[in-house]
CSV table of C-alpha atoms and ligand atoms in Angstrom, one decimal:
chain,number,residue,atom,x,y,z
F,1,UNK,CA,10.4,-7.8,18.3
F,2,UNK,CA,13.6,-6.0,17.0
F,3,UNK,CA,14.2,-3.1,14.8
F,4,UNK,CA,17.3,-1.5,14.3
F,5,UNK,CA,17.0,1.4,16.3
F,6,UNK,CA,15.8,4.5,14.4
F,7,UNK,CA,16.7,7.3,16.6
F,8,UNK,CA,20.4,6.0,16.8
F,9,UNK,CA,20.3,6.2,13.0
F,10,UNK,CA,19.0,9.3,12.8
F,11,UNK,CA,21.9,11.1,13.9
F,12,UNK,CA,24.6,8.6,12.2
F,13,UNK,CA,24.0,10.0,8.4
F,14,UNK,CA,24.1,7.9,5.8
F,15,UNK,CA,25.6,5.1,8.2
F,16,UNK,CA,24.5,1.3,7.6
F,17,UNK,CA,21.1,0.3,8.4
F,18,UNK,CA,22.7,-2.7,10.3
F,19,UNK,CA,25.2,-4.8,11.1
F,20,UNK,CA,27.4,-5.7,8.1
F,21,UNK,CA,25.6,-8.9,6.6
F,22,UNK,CA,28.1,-11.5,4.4
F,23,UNK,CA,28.1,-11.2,0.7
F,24,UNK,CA,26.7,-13.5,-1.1
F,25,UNK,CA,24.4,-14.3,2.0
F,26,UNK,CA,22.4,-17.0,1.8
F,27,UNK,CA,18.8,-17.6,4.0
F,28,UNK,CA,17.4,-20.9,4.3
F,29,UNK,CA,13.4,-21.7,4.8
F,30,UNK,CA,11.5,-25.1,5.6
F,31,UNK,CA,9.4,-23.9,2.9
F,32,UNK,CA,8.8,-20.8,-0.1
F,33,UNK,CA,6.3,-19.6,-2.0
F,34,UNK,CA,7.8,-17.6,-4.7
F,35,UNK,CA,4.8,-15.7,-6.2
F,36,UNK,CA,3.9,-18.5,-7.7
F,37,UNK,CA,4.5,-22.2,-6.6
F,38,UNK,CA,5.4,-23.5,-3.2
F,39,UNK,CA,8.5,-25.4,-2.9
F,40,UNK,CA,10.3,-26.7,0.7
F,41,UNK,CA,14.0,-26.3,2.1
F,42,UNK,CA,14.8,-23.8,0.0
F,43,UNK,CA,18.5,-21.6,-0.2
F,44,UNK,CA,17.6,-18.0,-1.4
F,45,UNK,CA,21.4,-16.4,-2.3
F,46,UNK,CA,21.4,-13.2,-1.7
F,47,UNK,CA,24.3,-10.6,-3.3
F,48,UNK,CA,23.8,-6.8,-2.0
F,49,UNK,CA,20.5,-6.3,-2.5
F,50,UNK,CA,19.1,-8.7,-5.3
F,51,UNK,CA,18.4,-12.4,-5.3
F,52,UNK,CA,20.8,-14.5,-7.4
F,53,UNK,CA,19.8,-17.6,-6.5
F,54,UNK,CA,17.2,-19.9,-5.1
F,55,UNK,CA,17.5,-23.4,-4.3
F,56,UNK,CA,14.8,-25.5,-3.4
F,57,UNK,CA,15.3,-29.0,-1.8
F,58,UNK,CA,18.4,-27.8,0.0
F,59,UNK,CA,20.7,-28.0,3.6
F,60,UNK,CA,21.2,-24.3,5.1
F,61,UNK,CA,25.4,-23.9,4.3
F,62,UNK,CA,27.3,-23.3,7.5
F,63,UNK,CA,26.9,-19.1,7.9
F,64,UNK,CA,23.3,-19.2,6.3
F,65,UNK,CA,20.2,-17.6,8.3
F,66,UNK,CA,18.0,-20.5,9.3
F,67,UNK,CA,14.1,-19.8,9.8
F,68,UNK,CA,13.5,-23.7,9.1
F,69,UNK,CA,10.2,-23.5,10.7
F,70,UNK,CA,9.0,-20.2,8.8
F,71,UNK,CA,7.5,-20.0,5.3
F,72,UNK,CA,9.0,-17.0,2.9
F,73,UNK,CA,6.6,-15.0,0.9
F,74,UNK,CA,7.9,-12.0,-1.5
F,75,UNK,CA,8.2,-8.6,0.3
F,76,UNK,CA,4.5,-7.4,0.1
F,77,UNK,CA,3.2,-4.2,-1.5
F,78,UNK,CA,0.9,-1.8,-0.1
F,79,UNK,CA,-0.6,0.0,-3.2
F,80,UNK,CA,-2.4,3.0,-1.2
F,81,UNK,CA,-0.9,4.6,1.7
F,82,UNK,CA,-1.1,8.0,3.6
F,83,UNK,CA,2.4,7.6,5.4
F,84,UNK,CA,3.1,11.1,6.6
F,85,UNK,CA,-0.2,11.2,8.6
F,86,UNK,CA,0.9,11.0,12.1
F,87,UNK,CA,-0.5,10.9,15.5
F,88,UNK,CA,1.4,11.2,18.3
F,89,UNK,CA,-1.8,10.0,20.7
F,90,UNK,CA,-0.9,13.4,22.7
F,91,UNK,CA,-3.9,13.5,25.5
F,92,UNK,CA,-6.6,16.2,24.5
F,93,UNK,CA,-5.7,15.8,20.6
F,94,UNK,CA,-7.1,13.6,17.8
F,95,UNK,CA,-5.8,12.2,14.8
F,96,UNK,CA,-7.6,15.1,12.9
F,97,UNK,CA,-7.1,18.9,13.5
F,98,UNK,CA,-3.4,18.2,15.5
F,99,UNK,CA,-1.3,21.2,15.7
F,100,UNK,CA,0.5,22.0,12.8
F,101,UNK,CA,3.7,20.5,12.9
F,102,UNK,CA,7.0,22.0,10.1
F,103,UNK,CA,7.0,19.2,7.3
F,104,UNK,CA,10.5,18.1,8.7
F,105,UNK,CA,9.4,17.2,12.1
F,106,UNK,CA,6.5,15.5,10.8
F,107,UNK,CA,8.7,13.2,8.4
F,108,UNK,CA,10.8,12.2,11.1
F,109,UNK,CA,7.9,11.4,13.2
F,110,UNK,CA,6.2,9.3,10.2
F,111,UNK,CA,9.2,6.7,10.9
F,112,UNK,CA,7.1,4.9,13.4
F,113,UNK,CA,4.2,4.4,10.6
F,114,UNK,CA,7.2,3.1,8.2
F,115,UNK,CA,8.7,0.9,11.1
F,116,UNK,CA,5.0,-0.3,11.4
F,117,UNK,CA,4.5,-0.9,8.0
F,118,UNK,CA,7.6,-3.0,7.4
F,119,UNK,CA,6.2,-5.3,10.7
F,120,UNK,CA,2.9,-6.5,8.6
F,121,UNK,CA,5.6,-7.7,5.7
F,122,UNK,CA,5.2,-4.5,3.4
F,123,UNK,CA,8.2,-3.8,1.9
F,124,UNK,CA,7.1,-1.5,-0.7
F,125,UNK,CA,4.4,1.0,-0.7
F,126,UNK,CA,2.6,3.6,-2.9
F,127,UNK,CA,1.9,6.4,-1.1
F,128,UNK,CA,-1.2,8.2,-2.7
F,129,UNK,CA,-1.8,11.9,-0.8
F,130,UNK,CA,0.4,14.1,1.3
F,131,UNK,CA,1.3,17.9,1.6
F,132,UNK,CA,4.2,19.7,1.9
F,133,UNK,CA,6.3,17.4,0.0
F,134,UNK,CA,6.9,15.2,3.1
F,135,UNK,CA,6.6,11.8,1.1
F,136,UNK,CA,8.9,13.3,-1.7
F,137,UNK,CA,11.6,13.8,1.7
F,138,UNK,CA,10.9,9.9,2.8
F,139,UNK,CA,10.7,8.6,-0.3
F,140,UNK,CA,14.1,9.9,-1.1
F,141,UNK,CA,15.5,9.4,2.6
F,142,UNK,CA,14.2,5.9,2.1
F,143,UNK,CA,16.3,5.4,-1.0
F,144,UNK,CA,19.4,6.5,0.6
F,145,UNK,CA,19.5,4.2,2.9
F,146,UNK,CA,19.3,7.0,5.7
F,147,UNK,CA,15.8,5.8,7.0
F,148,UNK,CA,14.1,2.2,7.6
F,149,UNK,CA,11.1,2.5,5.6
F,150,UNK,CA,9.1,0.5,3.0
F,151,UNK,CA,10.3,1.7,-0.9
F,152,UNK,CA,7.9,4.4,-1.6
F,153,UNK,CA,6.1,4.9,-5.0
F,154,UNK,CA,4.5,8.8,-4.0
F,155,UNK,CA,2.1,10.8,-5.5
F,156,UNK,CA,2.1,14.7,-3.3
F,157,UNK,CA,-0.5,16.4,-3.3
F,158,UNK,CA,-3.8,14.9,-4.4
F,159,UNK,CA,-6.1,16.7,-7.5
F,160,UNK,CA,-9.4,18.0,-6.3
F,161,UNK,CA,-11.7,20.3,-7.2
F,162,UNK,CA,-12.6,22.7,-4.2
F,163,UNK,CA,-16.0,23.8,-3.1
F,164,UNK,CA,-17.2,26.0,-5.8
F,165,UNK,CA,-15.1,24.7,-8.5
F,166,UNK,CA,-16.1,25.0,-11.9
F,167,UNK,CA,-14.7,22.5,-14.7
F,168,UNK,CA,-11.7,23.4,-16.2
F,169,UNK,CA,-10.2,20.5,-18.0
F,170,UNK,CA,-6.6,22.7,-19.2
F,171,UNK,CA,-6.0,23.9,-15.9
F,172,UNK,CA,-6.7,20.4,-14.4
F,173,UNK,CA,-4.0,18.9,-16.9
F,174,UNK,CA,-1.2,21.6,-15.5
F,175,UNK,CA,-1.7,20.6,-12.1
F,176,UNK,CA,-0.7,16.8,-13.0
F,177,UNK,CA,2.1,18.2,-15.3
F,178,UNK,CA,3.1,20.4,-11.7
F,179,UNK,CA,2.8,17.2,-9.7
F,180,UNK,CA,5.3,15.1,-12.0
F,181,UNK,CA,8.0,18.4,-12.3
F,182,UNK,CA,7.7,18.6,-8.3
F,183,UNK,CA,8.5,15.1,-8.2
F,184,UNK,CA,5.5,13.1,-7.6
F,185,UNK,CA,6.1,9.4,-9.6
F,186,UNK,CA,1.9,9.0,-9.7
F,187,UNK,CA,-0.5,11.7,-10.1
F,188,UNK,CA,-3.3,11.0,-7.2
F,189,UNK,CA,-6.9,12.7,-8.0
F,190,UNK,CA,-10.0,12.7,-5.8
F,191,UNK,CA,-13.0,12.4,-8.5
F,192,UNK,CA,-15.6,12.5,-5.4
F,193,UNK,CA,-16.2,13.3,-2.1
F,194,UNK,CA,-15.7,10.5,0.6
F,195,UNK,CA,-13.1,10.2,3.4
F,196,UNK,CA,-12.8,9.1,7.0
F,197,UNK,CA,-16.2,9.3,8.6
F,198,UNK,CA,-18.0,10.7,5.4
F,199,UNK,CA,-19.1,8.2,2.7
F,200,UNK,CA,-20.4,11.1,0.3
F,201,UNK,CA,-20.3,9.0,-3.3
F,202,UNK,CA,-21.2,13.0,-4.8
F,203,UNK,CA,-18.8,13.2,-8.0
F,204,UNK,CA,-16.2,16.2,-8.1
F,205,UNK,CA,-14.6,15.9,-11.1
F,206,UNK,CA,-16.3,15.7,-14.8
F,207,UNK,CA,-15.1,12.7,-17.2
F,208,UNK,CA,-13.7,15.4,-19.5
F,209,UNK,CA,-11.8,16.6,-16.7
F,210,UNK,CA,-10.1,13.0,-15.4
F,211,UNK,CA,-9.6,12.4,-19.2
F,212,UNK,CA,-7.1,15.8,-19.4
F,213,UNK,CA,-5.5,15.4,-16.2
F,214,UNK,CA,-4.6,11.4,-17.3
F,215,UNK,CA,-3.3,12.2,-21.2
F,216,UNK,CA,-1.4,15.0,-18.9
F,217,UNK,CA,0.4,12.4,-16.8
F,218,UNK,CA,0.6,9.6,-19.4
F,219,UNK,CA,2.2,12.0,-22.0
F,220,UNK,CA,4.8,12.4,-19.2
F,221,UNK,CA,5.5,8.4,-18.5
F,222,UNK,CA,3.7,8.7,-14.9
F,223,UNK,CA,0.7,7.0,-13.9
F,224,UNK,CA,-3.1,7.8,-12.3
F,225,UNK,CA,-5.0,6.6,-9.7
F,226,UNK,CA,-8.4,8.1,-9.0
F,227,UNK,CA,-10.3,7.9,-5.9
F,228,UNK,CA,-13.6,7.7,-6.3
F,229,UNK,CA,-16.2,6.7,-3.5
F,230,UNK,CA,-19.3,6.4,-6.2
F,231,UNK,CA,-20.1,4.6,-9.1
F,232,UNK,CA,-20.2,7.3,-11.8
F,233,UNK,CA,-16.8,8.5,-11.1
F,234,UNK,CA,-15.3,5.1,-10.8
F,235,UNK,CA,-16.9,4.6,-14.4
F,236,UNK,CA,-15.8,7.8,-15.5
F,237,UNK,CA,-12.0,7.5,-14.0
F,238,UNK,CA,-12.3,4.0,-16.0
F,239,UNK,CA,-13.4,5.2,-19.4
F,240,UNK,CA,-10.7,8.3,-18.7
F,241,UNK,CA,-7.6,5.9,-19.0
F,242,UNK,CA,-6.8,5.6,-15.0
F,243,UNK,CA,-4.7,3.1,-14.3
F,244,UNK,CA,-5.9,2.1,-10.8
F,245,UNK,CA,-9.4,3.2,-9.0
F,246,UNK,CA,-9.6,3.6,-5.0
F,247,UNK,CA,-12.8,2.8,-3.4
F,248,UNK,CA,-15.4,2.5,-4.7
F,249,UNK,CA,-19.4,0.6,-4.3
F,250,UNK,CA,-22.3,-0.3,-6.8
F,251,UNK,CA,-19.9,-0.6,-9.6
F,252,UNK,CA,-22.0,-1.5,-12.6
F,253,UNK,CA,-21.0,-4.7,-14.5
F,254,UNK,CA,-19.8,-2.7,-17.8
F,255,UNK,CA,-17.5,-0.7,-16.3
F,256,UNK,CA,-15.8,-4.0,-14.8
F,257,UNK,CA,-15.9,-6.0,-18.5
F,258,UNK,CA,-14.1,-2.5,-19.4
F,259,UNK,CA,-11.2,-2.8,-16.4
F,260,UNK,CA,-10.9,-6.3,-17.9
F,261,UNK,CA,-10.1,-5.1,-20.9
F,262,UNK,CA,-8.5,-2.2,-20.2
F,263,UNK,CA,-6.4,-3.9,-17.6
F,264,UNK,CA,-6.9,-1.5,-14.9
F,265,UNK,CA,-6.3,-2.4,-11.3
F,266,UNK,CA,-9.2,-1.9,-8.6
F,267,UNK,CA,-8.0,-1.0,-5.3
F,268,UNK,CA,-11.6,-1.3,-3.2
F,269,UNK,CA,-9.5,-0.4,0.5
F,270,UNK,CA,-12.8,-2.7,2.1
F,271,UNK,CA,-10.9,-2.5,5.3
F,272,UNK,CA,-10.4,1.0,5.5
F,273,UNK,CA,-14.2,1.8,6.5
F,274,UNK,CA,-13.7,-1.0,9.1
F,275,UNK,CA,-10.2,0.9,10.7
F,276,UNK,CA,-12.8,4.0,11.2
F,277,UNK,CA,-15.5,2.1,12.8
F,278,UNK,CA,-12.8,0.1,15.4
F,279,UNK,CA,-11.0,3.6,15.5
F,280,UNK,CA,-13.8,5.9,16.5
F,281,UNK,CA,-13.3,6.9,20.1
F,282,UNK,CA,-10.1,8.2,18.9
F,283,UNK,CA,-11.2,10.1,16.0
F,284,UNK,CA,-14.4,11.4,17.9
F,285,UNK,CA,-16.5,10.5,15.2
F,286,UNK,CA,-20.4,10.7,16.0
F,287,UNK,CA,-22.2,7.0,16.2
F,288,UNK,CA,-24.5,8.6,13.6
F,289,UNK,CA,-21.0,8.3,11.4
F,290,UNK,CA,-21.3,4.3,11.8
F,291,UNK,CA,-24.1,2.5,9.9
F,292,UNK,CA,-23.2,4.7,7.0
F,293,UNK,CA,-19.3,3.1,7.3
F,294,UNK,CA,-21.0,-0.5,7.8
F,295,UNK,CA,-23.0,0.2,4.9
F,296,UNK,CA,-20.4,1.0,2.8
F,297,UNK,CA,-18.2,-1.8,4.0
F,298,UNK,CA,-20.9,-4.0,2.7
F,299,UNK,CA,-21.3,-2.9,-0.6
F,300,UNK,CA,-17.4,-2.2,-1.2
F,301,UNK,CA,-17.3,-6.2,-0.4
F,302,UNK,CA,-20.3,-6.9,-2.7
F,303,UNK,CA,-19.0,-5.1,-5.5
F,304,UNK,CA,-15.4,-6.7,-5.2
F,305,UNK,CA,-16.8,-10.5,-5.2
F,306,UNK,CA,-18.0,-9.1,-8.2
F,307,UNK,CA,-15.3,-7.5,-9.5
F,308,UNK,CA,-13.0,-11.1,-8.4
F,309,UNK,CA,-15.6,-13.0,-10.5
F,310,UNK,CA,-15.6,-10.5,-13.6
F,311,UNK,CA,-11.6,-11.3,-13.9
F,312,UNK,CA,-10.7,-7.6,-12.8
F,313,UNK,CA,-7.4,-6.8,-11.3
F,314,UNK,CA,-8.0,-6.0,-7.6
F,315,UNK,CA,-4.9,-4.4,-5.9
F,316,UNK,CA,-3.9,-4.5,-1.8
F,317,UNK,CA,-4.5,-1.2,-0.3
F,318,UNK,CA,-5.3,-0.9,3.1
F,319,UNK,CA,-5.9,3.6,2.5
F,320,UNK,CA,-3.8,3.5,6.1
F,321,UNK,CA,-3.6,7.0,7.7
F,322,UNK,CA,-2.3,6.8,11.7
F,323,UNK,CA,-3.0,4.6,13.6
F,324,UNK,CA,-3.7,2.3,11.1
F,325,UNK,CA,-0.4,1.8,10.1
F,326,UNK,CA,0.7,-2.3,11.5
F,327,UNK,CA,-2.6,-3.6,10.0
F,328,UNK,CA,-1.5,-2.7,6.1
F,329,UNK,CA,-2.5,-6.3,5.3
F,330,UNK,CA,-5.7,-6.7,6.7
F,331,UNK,CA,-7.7,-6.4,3.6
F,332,UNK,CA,-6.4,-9.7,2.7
F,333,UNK,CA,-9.1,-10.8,4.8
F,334,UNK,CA,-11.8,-9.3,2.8
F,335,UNK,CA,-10.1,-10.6,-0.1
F,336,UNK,CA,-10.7,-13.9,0.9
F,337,UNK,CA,-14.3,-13.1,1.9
F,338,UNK,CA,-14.7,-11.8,-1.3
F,339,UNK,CA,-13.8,-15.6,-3.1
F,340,UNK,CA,-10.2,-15.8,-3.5
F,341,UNK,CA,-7.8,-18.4,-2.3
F,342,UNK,CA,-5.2,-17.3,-0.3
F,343,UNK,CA,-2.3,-17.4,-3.1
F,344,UNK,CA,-4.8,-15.4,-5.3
F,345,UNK,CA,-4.8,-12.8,-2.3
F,346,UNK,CA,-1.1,-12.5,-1.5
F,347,UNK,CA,-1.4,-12.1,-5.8
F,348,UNK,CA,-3.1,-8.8,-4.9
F,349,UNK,CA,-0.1,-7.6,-2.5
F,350,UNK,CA,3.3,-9.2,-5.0
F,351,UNK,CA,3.1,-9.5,-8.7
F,352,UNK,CA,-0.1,-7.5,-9.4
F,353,UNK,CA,1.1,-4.3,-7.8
F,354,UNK,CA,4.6,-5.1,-9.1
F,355,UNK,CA,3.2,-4.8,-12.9
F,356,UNK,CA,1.0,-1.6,-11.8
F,357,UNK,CA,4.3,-0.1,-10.9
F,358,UNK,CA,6.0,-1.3,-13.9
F,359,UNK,CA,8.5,-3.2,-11.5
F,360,UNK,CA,7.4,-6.4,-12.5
F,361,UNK,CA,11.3,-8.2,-13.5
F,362,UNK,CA,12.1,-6.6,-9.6
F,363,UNK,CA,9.1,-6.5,-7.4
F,364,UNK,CA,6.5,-9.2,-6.0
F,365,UNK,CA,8.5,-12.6,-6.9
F,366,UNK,CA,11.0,-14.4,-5.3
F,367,UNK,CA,13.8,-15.1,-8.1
F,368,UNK,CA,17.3,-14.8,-9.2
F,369,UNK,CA,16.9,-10.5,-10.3
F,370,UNK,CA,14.2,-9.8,-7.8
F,371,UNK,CA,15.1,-7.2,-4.6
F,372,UNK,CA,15.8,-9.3,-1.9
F,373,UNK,CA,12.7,-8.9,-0.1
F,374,UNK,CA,11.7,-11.8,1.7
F,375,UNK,CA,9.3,-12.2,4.6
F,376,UNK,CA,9.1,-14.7,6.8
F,377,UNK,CA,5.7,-16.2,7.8
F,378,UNK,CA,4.9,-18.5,11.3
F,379,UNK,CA,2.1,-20.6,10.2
F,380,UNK,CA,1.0,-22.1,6.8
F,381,UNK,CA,-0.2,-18.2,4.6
F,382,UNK,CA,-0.9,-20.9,1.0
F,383,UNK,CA,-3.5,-22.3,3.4
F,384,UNK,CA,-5.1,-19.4,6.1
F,385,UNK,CA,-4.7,-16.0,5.0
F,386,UNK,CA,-4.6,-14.7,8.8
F,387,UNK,CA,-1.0,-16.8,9.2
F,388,UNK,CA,0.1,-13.3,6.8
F,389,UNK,CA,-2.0,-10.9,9.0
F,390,UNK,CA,-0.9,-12.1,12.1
F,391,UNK,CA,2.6,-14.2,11.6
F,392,UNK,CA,4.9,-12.3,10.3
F,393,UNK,CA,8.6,-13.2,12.1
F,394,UNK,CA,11.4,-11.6,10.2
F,395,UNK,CA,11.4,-9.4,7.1
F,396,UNK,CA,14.2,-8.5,4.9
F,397,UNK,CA,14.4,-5.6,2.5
F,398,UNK,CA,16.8,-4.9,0.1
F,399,UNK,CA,19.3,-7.7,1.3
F,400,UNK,CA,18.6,-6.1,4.9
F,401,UNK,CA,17.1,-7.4,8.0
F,402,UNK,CA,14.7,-4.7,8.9
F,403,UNK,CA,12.2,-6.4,11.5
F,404,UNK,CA,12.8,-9.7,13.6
F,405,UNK,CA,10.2,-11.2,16.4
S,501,ZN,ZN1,-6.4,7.4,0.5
């Protein structure tokens, strides 16, 4: 595998990501599934950084990249990300309690989770919790074109209530005003308790708090998502207007007919719980932390075959924080288990997300408009949804080659 080298870029400002690429450029595949349909020897023209063309049925021209034995699928999108959690795997240190590090150091660090990210054939993510304004800084780097990253959607600093808290709903409704003035394009709140080895479903938040921090954010054109490990705050984050959930288990039935016809997305992060059980040793978690994590898993999957069955939008988020980042697309797989075909899955990571992010005429589709985001798949991904987990070749972003195998 091949990425353009990030350290040499670092000190080059603002120089190109990689070597000068022919404009219009044109990249042929033996076969292309557009967001859509599947269609075979296909010519996807390429100007700058948008698609103005694609062909199907058609010879590579002479100059033309050539993956004839790959299948392309639309840049995929990651819809809940912790990108500027690092690890550096120093001996005698875990993922958790590391030395503090300034924001700046720990930006350029959190290259290698955006390098890794871009290798599972995430091209865009939405980055939902981060301090010191170091996903504001990659974001923007990101957009430059001064760092090789996925497109980042960010949210700062999570809302929570602290220990002790007592409601407040005006206060509340400041913060997400704060958030969107410091630059944040979603507001992220935590409604419950619940994160890496705790499951704690406890509610944080009241309804008539979620309700003032959402007409906050929505009277300022910016979006909510709510994390919420129990069923009374997913219900309540619902009812409140969010426009996507995070986690989440026991969902009652009513508050699913109401995402249906509220529209709101459900990002369950199944595979989230499973990273912490595989990732143990190296958090230090206690086995007593396990069964609880299994436990959860299991519900989180029973409530999303559910969910799949009720018609409710379910979103891609893999929730990745360190060493998780390179297995972004894993909750595919749960996907699957959960009763949907593979092309209903990759749905979850392309045109779903792309409407949540109101980038649906740019995002998730493969089509004359649409970024040039392509990724280029070894196997047959309409067919076995591990061929997109596992076989990802090439990936271009933004009319860029960014990773090659
Ligand atoms: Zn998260």
């Amino acid at each position: 595998m091949r990425v353009w080298s990030v350290a040499v870029l670092a000190i080059s400002s603002l120089a190109p990501l990689a070597p000068p690429q022919p404009s219009p450029l044109v990249v042929h595949v033996g076969h292309l599934w557009d967001g859509a349909k599947l269609v075979d020897e296909v010519n996807v023209t390429i100007d700058g950084d948008t698609i103005t063309r694609v062909d199907a049925g058609a010879k590579a021209p002479r100059g033309a990249i050539d993956l004839p034995r790959y299948t392309a699928i639309p840049g995929l999108i990651d819809l809940h990300t912790h990108i500027t959690y690092y690890w550096d795997r120093k001996p005698g240190t875990r993922p958790l309690g590391q030395p503090r590090r300034r924001p700046a150091v720990t930006v350029f660090l959190a290259q290698e989770n955006a390098r890794k990210t871009l290798e599972t054939g995430v091209t865009t993510i939405r980055d939902l919790g981060a301090s010191a304004d170091t996903d504001y800084a990659m974001r923007d780097l990101v957009a430059m074109g001064a760092m090789i990253g996925p497109r980042m959607f960010v949210a700062g600093q999570g809302i929570s209530a602290g220990r002790g808290w007592t409601p407040n709903p005006p206060a509340l409704a400041k913060q997400a005003e704060d958030r969107v003035n410091a630059g944040s394009d979603w507001v992220k709140v935590y409604a419950s308790r619940g994160s890496f080895d705790s499951v704690d479903t406890t509610q944080t938040l009241t309804f008539d708090e979620l309700k003032a921090i959402v007409e906050a954010a929505h009277a300022l054109n910016h979006k909510v998502a709510i994390h919420s490990y129990g069923a009374s705050g997913v219900r309540d984050a619902v009812l409140a207007g969010a426009d996507s959930v995070e986690h989440g288990i026991d969902v009652d039935d009513d508050t699913f007919a109401e995402m249906v016809k509220r529209g709101t997305v459900w990002v369950p992060t199944i595979d989230h719980n499973r990273y912490y059980v595989d990732a143990k040793d190296e958090y230090g978690f206690k086995d007593e932390a396990i069964p609880p994590l299994q436990d959860y898993i299991a519900k989180n999957l029973e409530s999303t075959t559910r969910a799949f069955k009720a018609g409710v939008k379910l979103g891609m988020g893999s929730d990745a924080v360190y060493t998780m980042f390179g297995q972004n697309t894993r909750e595919l797989e749960w996907f699957v288990k959960a009763g949907m075909t593979p092309a209903q899955a990759l749905a979850t990571a392309t045109t779903i997300p792309a409407e949540l992010l109101d980038r649906k005429d740019r995002l998730g589709r493969i089509a004359p408009g649409f970024a040039a985001d392509l990724v280029a798949i070894d196997g047959r991904p309409l067919q076995n949804i591990h061929d997109v987990i596992g076989g990802v070749r090439w990936v271009m972003k933004d009319g860029k080659v960014v990773v090659t195998k």
